[in-house]
mmCIF file of C-alpha atoms in Angstrom:
data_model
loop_
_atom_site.group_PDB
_atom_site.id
_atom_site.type_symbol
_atom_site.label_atom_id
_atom_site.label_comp_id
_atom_site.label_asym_id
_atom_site.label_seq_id
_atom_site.Cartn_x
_atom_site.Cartn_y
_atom_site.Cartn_z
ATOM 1 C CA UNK A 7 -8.173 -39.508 -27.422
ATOM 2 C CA UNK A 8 -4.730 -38.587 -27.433
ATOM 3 C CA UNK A 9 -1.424 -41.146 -27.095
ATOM 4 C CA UNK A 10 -0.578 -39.227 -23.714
ATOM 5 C CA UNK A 11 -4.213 -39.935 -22.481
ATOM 6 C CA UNK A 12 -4.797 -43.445 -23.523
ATOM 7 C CA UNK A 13 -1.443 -44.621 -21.623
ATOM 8 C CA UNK A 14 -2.467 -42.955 -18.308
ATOM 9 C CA UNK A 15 -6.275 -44.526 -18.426
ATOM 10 C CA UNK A 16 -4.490 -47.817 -18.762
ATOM 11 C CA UNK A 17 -2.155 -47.256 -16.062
ATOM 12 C CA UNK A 18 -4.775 -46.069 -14.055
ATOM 13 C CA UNK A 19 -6.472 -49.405 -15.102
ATOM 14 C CA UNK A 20 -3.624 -51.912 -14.502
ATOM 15 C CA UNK A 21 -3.571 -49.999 -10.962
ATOM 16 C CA UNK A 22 -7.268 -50.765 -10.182
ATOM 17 C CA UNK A 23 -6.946 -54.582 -11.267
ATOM 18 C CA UNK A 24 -4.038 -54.621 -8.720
ATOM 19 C CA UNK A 25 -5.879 -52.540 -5.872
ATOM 20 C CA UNK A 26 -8.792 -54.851 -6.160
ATOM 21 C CA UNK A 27 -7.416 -58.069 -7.133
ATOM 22 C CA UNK A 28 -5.624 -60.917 -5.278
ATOM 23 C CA UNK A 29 -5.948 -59.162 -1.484
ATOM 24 C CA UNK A 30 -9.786 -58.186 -0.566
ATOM 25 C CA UNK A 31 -10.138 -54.425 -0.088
ATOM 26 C CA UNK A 32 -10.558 -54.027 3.395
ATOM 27 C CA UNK A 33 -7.170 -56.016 3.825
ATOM 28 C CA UNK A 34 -5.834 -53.426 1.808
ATOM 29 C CA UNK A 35 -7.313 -50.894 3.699
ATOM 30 C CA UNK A 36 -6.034 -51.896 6.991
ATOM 31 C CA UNK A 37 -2.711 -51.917 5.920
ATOM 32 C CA UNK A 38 -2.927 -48.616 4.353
ATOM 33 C CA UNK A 39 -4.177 -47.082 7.617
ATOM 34 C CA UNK A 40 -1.232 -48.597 9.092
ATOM 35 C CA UNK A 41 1.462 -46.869 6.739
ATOM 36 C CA UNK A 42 -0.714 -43.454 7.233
ATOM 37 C CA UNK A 43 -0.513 -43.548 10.959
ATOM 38 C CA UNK A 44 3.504 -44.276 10.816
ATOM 39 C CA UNK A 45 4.028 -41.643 8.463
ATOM 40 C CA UNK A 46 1.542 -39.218 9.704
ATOM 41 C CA UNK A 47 1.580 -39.770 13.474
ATOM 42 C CA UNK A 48 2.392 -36.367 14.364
ATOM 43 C CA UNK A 49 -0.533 -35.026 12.941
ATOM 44 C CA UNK A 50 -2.646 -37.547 13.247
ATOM 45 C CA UNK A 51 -2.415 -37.429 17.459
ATOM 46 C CA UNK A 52 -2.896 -33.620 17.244
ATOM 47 C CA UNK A 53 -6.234 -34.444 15.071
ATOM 48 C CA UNK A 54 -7.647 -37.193 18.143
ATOM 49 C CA UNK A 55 -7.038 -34.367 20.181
ATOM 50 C CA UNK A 56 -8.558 -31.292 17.879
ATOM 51 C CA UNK A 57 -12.159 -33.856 17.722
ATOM 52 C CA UNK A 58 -12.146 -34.217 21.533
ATOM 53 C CA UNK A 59 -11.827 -30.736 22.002
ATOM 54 C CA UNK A 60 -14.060 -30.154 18.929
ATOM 55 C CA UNK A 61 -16.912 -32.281 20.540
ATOM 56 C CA UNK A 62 -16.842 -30.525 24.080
ATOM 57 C CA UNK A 63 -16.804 -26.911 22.036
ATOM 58 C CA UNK A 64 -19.619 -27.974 19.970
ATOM 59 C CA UNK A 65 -21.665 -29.602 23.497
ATOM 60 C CA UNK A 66 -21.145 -25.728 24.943
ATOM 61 C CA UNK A 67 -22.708 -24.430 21.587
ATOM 62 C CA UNK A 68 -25.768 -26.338 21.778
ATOM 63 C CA UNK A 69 -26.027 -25.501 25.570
ATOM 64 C CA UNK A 70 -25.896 -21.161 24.439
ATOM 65 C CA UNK A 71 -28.260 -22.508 21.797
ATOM 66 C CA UNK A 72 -30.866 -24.112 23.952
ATOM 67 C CA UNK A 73 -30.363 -20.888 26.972
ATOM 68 C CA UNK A 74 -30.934 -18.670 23.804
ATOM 69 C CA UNK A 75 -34.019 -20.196 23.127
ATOM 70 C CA UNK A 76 -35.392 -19.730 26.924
ATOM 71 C CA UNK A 77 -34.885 -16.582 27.330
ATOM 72 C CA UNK A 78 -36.483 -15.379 24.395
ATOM 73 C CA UNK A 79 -39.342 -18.392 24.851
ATOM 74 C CA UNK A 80 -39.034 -18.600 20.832
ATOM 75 C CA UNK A 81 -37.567 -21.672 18.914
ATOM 76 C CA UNK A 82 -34.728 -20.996 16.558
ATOM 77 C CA UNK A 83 -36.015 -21.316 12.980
ATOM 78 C CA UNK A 84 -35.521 -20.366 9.792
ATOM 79 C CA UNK A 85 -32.843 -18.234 9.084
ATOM 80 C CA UNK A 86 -31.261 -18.321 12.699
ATOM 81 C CA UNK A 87 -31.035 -21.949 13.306
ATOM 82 C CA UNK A 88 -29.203 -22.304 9.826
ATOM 83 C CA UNK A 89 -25.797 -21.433 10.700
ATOM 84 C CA UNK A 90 -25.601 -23.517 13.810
ATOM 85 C CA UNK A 91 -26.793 -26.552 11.863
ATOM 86 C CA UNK A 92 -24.605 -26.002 9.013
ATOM 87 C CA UNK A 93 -21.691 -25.499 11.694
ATOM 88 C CA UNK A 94 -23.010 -29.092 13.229
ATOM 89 C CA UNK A 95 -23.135 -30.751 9.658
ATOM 90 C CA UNK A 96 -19.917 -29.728 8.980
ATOM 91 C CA UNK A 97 -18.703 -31.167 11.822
ATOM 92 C CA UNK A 98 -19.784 -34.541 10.986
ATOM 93 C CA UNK A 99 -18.216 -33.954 7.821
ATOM 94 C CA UNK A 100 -14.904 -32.992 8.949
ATOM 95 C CA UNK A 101 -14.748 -35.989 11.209
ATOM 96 C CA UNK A 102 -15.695 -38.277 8.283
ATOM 97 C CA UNK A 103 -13.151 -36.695 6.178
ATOM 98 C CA UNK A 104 -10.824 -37.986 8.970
ATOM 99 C CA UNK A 105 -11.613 -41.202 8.553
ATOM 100 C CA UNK A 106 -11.392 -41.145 4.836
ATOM 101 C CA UNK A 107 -7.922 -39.617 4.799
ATOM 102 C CA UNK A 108 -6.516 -42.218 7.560
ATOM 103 C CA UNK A 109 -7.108 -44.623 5.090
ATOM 104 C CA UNK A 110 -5.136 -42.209 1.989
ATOM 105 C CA UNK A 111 -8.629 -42.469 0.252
ATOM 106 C CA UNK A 112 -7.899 -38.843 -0.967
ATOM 107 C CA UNK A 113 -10.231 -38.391 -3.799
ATOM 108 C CA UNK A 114 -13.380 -39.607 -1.144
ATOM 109 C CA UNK A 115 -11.961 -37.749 1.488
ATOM 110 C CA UNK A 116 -11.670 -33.815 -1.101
ATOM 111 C CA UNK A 117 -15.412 -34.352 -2.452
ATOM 112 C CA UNK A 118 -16.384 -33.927 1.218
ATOM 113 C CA UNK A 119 -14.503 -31.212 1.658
ATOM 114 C CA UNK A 120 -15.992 -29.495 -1.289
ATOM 115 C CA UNK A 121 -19.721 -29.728 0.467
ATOM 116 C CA UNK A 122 -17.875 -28.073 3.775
ATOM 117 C CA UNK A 123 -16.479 -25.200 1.608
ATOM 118 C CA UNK A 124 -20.180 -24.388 0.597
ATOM 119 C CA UNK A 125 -21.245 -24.715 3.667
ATOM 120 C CA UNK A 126 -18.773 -22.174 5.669
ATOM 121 C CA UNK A 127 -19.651 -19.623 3.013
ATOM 122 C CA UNK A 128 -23.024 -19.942 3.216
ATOM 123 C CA UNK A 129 -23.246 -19.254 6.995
ATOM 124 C CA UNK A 130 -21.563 -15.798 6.496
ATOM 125 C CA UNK A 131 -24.050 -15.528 3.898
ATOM 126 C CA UNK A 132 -27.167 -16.022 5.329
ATOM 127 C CA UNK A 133 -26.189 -14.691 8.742
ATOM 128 C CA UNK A 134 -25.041 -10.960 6.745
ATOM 129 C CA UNK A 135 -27.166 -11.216 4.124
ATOM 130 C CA UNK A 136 -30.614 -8.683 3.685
ATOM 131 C CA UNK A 137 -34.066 -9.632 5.634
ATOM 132 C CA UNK A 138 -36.018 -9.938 1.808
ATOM 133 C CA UNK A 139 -33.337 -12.451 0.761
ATOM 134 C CA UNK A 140 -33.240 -14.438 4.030
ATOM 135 C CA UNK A 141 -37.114 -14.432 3.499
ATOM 136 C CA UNK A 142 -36.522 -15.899 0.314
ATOM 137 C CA UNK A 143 -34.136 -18.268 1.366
ATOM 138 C CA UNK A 144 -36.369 -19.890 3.655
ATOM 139 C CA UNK A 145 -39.454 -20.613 1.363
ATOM 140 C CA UNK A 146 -36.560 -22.019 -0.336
ATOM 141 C CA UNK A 147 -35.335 -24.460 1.930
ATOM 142 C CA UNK A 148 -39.183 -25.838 2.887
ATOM 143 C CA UNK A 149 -40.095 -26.239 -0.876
ATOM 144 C CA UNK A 150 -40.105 -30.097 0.165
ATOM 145 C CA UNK A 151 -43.263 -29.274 2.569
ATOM 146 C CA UNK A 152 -44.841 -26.383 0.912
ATOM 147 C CA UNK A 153 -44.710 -25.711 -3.197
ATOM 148 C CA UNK A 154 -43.139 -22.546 -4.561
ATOM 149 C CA UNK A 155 -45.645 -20.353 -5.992
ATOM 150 C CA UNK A 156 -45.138 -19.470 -9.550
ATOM 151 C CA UNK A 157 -44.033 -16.086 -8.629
ATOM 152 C CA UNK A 158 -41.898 -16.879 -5.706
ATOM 153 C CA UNK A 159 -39.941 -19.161 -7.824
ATOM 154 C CA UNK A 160 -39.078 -17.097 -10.457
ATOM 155 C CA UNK A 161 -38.086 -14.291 -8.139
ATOM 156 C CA UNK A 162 -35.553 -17.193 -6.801
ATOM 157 C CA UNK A 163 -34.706 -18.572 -10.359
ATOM 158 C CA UNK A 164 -33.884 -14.686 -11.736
ATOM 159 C CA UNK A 165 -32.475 -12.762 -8.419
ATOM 160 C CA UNK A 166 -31.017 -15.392 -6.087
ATOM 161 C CA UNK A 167 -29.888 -18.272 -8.765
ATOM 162 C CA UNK A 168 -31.447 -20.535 -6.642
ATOM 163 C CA UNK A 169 -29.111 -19.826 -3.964
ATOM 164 C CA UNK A 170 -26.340 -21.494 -5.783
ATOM 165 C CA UNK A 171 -22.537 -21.697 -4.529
ATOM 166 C CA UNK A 172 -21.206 -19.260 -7.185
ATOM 167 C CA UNK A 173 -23.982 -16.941 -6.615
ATOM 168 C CA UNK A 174 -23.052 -16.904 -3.079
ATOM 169 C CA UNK A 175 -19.431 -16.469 -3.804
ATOM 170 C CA UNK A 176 -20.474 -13.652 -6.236
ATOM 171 C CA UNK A 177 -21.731 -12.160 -2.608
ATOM 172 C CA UNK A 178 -19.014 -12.537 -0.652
ATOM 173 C CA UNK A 179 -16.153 -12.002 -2.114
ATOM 174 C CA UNK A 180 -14.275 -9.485 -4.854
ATOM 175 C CA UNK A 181 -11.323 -9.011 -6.576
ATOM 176 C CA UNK A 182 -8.586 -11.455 -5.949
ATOM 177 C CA UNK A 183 -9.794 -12.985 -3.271
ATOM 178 C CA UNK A 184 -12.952 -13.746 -5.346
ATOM 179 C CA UNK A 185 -10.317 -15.114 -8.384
ATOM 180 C CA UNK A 186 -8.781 -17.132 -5.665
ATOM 181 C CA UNK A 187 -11.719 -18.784 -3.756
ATOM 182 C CA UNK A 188 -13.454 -19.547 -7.497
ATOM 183 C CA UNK A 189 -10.221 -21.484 -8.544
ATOM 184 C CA UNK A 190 -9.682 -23.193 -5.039
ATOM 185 C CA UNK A 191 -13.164 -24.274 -5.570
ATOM 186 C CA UNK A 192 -13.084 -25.317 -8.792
ATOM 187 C CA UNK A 193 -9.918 -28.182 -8.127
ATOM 188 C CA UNK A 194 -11.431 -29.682 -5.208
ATOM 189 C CA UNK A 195 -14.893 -29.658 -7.449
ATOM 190 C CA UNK A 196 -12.781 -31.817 -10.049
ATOM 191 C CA UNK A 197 -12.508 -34.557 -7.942
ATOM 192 C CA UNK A 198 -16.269 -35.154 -7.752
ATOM 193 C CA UNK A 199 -16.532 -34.514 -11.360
ATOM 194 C CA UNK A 200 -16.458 -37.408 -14.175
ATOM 195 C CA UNK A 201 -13.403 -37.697 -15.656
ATOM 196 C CA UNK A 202 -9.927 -39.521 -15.310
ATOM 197 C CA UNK A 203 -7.655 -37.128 -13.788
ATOM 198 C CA UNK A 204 -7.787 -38.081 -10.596
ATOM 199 C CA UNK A 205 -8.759 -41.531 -11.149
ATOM 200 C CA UNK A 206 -6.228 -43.182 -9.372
ATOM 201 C CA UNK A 207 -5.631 -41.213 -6.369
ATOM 202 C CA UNK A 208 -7.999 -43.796 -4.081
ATOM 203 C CA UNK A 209 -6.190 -46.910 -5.673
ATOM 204 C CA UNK A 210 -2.546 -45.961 -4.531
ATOM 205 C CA UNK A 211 -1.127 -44.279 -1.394
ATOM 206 C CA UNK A 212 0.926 -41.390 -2.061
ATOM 207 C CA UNK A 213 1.806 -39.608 1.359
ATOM 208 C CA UNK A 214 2.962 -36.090 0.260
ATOM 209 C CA UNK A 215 -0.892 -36.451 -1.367
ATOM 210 C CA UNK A 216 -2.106 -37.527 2.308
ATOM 211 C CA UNK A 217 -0.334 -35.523 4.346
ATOM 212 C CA UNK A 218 -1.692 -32.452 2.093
ATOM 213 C CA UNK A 219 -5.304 -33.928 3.302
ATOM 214 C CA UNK A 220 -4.494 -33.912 6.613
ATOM 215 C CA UNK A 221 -3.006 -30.268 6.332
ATOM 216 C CA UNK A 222 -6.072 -29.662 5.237
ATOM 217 C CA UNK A 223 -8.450 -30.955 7.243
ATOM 218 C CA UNK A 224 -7.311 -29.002 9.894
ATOM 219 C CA UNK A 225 -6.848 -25.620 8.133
ATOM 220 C CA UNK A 226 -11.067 -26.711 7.447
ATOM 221 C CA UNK A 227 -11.777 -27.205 11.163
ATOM 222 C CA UNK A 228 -10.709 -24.135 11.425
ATOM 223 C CA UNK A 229 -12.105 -21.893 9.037
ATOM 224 C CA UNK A 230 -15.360 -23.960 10.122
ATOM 225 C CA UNK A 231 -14.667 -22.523 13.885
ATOM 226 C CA UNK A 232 -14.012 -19.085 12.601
ATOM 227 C CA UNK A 233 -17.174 -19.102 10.783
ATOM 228 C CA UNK A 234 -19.093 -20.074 13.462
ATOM 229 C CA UNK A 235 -17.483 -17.387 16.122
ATOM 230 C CA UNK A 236 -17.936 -14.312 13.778
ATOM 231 C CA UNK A 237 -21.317 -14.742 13.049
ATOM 232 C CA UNK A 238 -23.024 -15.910 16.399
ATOM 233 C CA UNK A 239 -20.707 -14.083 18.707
ATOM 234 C CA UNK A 240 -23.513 -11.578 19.754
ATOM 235 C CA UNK A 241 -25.265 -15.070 21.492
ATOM 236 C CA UNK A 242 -22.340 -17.539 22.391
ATOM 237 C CA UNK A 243 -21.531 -17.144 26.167
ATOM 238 C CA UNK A 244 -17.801 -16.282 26.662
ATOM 239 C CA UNK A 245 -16.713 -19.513 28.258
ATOM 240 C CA UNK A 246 -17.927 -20.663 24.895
ATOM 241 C CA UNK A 247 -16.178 -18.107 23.207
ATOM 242 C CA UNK A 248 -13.064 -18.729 24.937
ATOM 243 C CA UNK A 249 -12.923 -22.546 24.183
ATOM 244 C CA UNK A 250 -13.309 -21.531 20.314
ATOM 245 C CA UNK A 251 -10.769 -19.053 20.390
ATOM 246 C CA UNK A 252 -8.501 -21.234 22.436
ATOM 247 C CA UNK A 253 -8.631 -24.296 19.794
ATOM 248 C CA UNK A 254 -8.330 -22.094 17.190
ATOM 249 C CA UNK A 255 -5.194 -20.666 18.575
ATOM 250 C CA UNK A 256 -4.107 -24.413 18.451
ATOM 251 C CA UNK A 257 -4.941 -24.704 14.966
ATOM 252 C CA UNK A 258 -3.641 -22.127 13.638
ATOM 253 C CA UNK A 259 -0.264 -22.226 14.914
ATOM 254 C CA UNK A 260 -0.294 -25.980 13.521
ATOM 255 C CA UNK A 261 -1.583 -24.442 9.880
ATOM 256 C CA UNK A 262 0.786 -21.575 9.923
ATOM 257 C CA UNK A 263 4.133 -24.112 9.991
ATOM 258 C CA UNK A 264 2.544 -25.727 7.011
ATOM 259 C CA UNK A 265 0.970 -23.814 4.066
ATOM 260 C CA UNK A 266 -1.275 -21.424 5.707
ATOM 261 C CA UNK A 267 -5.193 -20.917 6.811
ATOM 262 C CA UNK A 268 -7.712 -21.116 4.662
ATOM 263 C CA UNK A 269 -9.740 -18.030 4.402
ATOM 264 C CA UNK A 270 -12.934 -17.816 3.524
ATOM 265 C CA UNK A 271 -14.336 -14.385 5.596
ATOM 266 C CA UNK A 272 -16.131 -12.149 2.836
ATOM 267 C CA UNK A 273 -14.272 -9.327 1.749
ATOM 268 C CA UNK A 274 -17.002 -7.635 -0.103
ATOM 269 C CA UNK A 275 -19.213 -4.954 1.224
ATOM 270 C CA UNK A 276 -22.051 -4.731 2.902
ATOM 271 C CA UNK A 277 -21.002 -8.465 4.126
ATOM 272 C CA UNK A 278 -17.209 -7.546 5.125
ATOM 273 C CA UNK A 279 -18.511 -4.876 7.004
ATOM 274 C CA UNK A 280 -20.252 -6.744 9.443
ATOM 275 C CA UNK A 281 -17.215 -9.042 10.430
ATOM 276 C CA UNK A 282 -15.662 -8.648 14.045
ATOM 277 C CA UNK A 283 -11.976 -8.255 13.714
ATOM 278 C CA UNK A 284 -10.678 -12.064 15.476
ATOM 279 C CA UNK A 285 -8.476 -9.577 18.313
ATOM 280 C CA UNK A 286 -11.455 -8.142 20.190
ATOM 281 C CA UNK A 287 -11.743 -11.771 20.966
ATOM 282 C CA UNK A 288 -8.722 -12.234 22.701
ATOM 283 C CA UNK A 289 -8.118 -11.154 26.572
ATOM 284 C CA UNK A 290 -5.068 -11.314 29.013
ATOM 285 C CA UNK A 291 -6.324 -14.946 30.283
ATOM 286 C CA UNK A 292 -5.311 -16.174 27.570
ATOM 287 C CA UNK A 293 -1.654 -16.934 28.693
ATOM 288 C CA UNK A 294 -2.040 -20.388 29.756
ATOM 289 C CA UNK A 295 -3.441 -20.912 26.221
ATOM 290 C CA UNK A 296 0.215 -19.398 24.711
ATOM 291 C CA UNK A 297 1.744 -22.014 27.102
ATOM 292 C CA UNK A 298 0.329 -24.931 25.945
ATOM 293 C CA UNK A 299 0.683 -24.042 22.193
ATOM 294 C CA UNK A 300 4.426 -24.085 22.692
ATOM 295 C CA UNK A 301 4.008 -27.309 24.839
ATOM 296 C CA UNK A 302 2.194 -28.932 21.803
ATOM 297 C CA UNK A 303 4.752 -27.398 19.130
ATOM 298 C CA UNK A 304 7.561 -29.192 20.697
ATOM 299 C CA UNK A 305 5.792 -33.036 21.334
ATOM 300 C CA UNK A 306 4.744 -32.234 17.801
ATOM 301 C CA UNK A 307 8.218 -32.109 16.179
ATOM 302 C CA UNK A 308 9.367 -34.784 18.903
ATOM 303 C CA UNK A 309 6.891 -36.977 17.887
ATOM 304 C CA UNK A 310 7.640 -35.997 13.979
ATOM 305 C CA UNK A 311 11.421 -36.522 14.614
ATOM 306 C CA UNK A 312 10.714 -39.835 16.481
ATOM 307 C CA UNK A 313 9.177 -41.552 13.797
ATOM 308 C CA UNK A 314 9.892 -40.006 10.725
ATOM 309 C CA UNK A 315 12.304 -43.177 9.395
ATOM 310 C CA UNK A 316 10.093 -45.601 11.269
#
């Protein structure tokens, strides 16, 4: 082990005996949440208000879900149902990345995020993808109740990778978009990886590192919402659609002051050309909508002014 690598593990060391030591953790924790919510409060207000929203969005969702189901008299299964729970997952995961990253636990808080990566790509995968592999998918998924035959899992071991996130990426995405998802990937994958690198980052509270998080989180929310509007679009009622569209709008004009949405829409044929362009969304009642996004960029920088030296 090098000289440069042996003095950081035993910083990173000396920092855990002092996280841990005289003060119990959950002590430390509550005053930690305390310095994020001074130094954060801006966003941290416009976040309570994105998970209201998100929750009354998300109630609408399952209502379309359940009037889809009557009026075909059909239960949503296997491949159809799989977005929409993936979309609800996520959104248990994006609120418990919240709580992780009010509390600067920023290595906790990105290994979540890496599970809600995989899962926004996946819906645009298995809602574009081909009837034979969505076929396959789904003896797939119920190998827990029923065995894979001999055949059927080789078929998924050789052709689909068992369904793996870089096989799925390899599906979605090309050129440098592919370059730049794989590497995006592949940083936030480090942090649930053995290894020191980012051993410390729990132990300490660094708030450019937390504010990032929280940057984020949001950007994730998002992309999450994006995800779940061009793919199910053809069955979400338009006072449904509307709400999405509306708190994205919010979102985005948050994400775009900071360092910009993440993307994760496929940009590879045949799956690119099945996207909706995010316009034919929009209508002329959307004005009030414009309104309030100015309304919420001023308290925003009034509330980031107020209490930046606090």
């Amino acid at each position: 082990m090098s000289n440069e690598k042996k003095l950081f593990l035993q910083k990173s060391l000396e920092v855990m005996f002092l996280f841990y030591g005289p003060y119990k953790f959950t002590e430390k924790m509550r005053i930690r949440e305390e310095e994020v919510f001074r130094n954060c409060l801006d966003v941290i207000i416009f976040l309570k208000e994105v998970f209201n929203t998100l929750e009354k969005v998300t109630d609408c969702v399952g209502e379309d879900a359940k009037a889809r189901v009557e009026s075909t008299s059909e239960l949503l299964e296997c491949p159809e149902a799989i977005p929409i729970l993936l979309y609800a997952k996520n959104n248990s995961l994006l609120y418990s990345v919240y709580i992780l990253v009010s509390k600067s636990l920023n290595v906790s808080s990105t290994i979540l995020m890496r599970s809600i990566v995989e899962n926004i790509t996946f819906i645009y995968f298995i809602s574009f993808t081909d009837p034979k592999t969505k076929k396959y998918y789904c003896l797939y998924s119920s190998r827990g109740e029923k065995p894979l035959s001999e055949e059927v899992e080789k078929t998924i071991r050789r052709d689909y990778k068992w369904f793996s996130p870089s096989y799925v990426r390899s599906k979605l995405y090309e050129g440098d978009k592919l370059e730049a998802v794989k590497t995006g990937y592949g940083i936030i994958s480090e942090y649930a990886h053995p290894g020191i690198k980012y051993l410390a980052e729990d132990w300490w509270y660094i708030p450019r590192r937390t504010r990032e998080k929280l940057d984020h989180l949001l950007s994730l929310i998002h992309a999450n919402l994006e995800a779940l509007l061009l793919t199910q679009h053809s069955w979400l009622r338009s006072p449904t659609k509307k709400k999405i569209i509306t708190l994205m709008l919010l979102l985005g004009l948050h994400i775009k002051d900071l360092d910009g949405i993440i993307d994760l829409k496929p940009n590879k044929p045949p799956y690119s050309t099945k996207l909706v362009p995010l316009e034919s969304f929009f209508d002329s009642n959307l004005t009030e909508v414009r309104e309030l996004i100015l309304k919420v960029r001023k308290y925003r920088r009034y509330l980031q002014s107020k209490y930046k030296h606090s």
